[in-house]
CSV table of C-alpha atoms in Angstrom, one decimal:
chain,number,residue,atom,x,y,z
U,488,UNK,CA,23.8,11.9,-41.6
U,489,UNK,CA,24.3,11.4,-37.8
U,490,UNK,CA,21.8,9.1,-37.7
U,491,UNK,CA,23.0,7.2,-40.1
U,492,UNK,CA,26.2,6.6,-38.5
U,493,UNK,CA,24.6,5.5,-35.4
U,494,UNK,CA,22.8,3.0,-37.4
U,495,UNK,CA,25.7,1.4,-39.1
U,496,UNK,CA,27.8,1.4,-35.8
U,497,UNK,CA,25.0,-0.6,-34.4
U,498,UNK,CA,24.8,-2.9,-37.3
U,499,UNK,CA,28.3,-3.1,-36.2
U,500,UNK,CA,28.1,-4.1,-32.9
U,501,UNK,CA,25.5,-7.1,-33.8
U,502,UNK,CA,28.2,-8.2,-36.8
U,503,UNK,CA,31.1,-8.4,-34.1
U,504,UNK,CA,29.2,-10.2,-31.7
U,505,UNK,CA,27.4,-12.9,-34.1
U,506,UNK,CA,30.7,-13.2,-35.3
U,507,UNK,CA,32.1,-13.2,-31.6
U,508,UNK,CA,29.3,-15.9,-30.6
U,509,UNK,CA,29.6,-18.1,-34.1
U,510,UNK,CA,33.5,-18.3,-33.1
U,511,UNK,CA,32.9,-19.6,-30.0
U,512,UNK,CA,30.6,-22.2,-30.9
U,513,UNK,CA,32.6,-23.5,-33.1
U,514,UNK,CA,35.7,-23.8,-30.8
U,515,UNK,CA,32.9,-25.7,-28.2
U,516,UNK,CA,32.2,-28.0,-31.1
U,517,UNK,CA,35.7,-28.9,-31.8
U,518,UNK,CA,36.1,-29.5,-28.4
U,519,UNK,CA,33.7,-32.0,-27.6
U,520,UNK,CA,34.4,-33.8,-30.8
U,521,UNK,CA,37.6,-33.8,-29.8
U,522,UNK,CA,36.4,-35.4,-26.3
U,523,UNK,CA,34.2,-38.2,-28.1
U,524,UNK,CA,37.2,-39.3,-29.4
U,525,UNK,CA,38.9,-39.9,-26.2
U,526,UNK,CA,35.6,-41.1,-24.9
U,527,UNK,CA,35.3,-44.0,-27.4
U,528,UNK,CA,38.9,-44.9,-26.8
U,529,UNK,CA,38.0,-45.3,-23.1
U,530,UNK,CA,34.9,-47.5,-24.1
U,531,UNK,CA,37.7,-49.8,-26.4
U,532,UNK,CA,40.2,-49.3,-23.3
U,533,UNK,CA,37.9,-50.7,-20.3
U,534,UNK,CA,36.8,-53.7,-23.1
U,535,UNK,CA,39.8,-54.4,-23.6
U,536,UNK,CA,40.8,-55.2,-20.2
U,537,UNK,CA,37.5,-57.0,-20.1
U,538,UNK,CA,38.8,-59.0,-22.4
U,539,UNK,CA,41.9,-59.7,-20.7
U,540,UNK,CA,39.9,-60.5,-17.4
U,541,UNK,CA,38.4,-63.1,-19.2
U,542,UNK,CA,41.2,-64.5,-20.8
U,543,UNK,CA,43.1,-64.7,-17.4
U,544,UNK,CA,40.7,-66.0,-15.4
U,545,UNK,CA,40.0,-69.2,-19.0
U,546,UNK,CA,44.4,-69.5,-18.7
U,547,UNK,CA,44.5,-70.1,-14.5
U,548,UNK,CA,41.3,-72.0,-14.8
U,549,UNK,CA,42.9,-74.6,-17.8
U,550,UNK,CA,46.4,-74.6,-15.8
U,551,UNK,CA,44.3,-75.9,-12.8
U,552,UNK,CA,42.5,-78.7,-14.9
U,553,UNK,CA,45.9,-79.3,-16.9
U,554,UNK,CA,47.2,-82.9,-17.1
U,555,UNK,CA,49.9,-81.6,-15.9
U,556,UNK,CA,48.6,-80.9,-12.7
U,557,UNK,CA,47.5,-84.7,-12.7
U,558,UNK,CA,51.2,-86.0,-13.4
U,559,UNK,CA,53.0,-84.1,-10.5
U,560,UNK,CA,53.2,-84.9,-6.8
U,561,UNK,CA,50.4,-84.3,-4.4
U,562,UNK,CA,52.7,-81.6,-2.6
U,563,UNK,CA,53.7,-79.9,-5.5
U,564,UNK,CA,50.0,-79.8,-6.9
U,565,UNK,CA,48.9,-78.3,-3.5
U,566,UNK,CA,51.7,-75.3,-3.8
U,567,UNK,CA,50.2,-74.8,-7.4
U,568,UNK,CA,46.6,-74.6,-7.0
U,569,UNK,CA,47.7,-71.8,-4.2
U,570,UNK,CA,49.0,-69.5,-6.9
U,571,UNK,CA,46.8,-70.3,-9.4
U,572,UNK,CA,44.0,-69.2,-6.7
U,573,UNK,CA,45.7,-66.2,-5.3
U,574,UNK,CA,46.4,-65.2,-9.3
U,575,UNK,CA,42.8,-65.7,-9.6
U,576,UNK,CA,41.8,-63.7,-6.1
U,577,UNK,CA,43.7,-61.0,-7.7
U,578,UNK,CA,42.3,-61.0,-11.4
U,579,UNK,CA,38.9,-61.3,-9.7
U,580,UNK,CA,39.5,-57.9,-7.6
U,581,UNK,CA,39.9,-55.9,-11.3
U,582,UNK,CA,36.4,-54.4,-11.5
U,583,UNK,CA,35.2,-53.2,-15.0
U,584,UNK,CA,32.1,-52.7,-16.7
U,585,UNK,CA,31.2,-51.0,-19.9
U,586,UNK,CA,27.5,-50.6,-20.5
U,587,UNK,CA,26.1,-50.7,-23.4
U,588,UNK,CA,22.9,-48.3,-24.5
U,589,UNK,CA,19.8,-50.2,-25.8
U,590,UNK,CA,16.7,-49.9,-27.8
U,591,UNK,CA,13.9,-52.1,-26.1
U,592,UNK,CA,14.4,-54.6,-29.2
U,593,UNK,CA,17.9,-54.5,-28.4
U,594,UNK,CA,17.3,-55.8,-25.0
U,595,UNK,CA,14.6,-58.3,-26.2
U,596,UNK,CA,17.3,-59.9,-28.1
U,597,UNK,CA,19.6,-59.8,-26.3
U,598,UNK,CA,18.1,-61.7,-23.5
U,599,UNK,CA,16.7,-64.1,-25.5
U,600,UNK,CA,19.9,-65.1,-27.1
U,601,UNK,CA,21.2,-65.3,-23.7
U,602,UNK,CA,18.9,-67.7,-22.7
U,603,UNK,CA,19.3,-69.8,-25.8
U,604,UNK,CA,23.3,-70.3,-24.8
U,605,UNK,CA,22.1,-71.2,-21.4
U,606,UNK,CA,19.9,-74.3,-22.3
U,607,UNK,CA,22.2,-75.2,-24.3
U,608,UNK,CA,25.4,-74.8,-21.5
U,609,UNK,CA,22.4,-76.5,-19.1
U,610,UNK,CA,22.5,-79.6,-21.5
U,611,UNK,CA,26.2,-79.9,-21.8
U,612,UNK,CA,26.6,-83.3,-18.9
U,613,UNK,CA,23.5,-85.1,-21.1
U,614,UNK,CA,24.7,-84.9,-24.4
U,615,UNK,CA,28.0,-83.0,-24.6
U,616,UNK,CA,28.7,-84.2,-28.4
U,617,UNK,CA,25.0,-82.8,-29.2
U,618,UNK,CA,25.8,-79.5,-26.9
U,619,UNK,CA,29.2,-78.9,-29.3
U,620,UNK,CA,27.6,-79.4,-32.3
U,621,UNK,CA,24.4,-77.0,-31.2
U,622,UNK,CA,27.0,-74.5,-29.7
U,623,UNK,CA,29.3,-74.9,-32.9
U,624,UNK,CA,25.9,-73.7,-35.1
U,625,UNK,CA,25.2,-70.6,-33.1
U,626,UNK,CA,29.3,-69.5,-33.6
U,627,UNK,CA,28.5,-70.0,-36.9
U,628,UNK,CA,25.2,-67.6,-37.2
U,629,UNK,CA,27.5,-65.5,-35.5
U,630,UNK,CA,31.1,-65.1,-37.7
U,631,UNK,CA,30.7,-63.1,-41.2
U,632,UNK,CA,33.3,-65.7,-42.7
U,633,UNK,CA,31.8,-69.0,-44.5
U,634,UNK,CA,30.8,-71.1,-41.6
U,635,UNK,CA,32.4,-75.2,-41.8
U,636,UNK,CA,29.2,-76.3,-41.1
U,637,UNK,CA,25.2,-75.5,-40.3
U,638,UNK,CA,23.8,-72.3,-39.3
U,639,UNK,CA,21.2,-71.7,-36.4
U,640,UNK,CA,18.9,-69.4,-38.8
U,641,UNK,CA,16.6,-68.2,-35.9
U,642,UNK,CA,19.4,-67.8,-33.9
U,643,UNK,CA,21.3,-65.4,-36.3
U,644,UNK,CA,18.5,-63.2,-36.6
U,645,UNK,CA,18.2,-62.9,-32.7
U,646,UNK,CA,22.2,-61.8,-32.7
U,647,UNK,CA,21.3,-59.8,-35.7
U,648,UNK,CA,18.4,-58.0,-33.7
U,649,UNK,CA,21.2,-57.0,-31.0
U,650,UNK,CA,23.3,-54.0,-30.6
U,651,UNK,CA,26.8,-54.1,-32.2
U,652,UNK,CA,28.6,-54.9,-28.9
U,653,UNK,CA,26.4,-57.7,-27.3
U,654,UNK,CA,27.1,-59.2,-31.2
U,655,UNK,CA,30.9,-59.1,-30.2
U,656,UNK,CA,30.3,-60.7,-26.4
U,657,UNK,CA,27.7,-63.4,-27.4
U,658,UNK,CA,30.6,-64.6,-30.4
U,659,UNK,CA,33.2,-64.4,-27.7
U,660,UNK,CA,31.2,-66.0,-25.2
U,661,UNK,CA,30.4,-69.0,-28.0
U,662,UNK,CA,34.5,-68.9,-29.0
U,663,UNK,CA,35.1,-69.8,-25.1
U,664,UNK,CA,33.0,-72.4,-24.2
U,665,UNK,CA,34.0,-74.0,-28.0
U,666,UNK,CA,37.7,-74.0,-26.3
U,667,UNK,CA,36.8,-74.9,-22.8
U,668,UNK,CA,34.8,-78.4,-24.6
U,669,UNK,CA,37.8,-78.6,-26.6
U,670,UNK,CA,40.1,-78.3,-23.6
U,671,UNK,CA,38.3,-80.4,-21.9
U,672,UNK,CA,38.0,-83.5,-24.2
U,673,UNK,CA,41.7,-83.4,-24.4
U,674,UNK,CA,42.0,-84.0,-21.1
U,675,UNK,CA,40.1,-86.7,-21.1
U,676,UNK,CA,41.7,-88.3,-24.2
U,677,UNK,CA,45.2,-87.7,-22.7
U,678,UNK,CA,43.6,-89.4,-18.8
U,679,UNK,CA,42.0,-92.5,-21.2
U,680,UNK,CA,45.2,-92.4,-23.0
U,681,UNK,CA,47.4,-92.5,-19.6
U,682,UNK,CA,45.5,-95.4,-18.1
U,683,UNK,CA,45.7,-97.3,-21.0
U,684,UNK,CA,49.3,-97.0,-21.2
U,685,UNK,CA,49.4,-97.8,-17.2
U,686,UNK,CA,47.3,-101.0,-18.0
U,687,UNK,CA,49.3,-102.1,-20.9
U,688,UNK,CA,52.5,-101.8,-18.5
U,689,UNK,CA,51.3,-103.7,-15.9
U,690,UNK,CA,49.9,-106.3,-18.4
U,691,UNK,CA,53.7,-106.8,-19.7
U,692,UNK,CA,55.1,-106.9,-16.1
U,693,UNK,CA,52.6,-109.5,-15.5
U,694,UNK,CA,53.7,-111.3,-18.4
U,695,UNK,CA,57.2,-111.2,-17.9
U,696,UNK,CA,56.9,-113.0,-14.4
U,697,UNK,CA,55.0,-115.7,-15.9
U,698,UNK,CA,57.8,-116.3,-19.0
């Protein structure tokens, strides 16, 4: 009989602490799943301002090319390309990285889509109506809606080969330089647009002394 009830207050003792211990890991548990939440909202929280870096520094940088800035006085456009550089000094100074974890394949890809936008970028004074239309074909391999016009097959399965996040940046970085052409041609159009409208002026002044 004693024996007995040293036996079961044993068994006991080991039921109270595997119980203790099964507690205990499950509050750890809940804790760090608790923490990967906040650690993936600080992953979305530094891209985020990422983001907005890169945003900034495209607004100062179109403000600065603006044909605005053409029509103003030479004083006036000096006192604004001062801001515009110290808001771009300061945007500059906002350091943020978020790194992204890779298989090898993951890097292979992403590298070698990389290096597709580049020649593409490097080709951009030579041809730029050819550079649009090749840079408008890789946005398309990249968007999941029904692309307006031809996809770069080899190139969507390069972007496909990436992780998740490099799939995001190499879309974004596509979406900017589509704008900055974009931008870019319209200030052009509106300069062409501007001298013709000078010429035609003086043409008519000309005219008009002669009648």
């Amino acid at each position: 009989m004693a024996q007995a009830k040293i036996n079961a207050k044993a068994n006991e003792g080991r039921f109270c602490r595997s119980s203790s211990m099964a507690d205990r890991s499950s509050r750890l548990l809940e804790s760090l799943d608790q923490l990967e939440l906040r650690v993936e909202a600080l992953r979305e929280a530094a891209t985020a301002v990422e983001q907005e870096k890169e945003i900034l520094l495209e607004m100062i940088h179109s403000i600065q090319n603006s044909q605005d800035m053409r029509q103003i006085s030479d004083g006036e456009r000096e006192e604004l390309n001062l801001t515009a550089n110290r808001l771009m000094g300061r945007t500059l100074t906002v350091e943020v990285s978020v790194e992204t974890i890779r298989n090898p394949q993951q890097q292979e890809s992403l590298e070698h889509a990389t290096r597709i936008i580049d020649e593409v970028v490097s080709k951009f004074l030579d041809d730029v109506g050819n550079a649009r239309s090749h840079l408008m074909s890789l946005y398309s391999a990249c968007s999941s809606e029904v692309p307006p016009g031809p996809v770069d097959q080899k190139f969507q399965s390069i972007v496909i080969g990436c992780a998740l996040e490099d799939q995001k940046k190499i879309k974004r970085r596509l979406e900017t330089l589509l704008r900055n052409i974009e931008n870019s041609d319209k200030a052009i159009k509106l300069l062409e647009h501007s001298k013709g409208a000078g010429c035609k002026t003086l043409q008519q002044n000309a005219e008009s002394r002669f009648n």
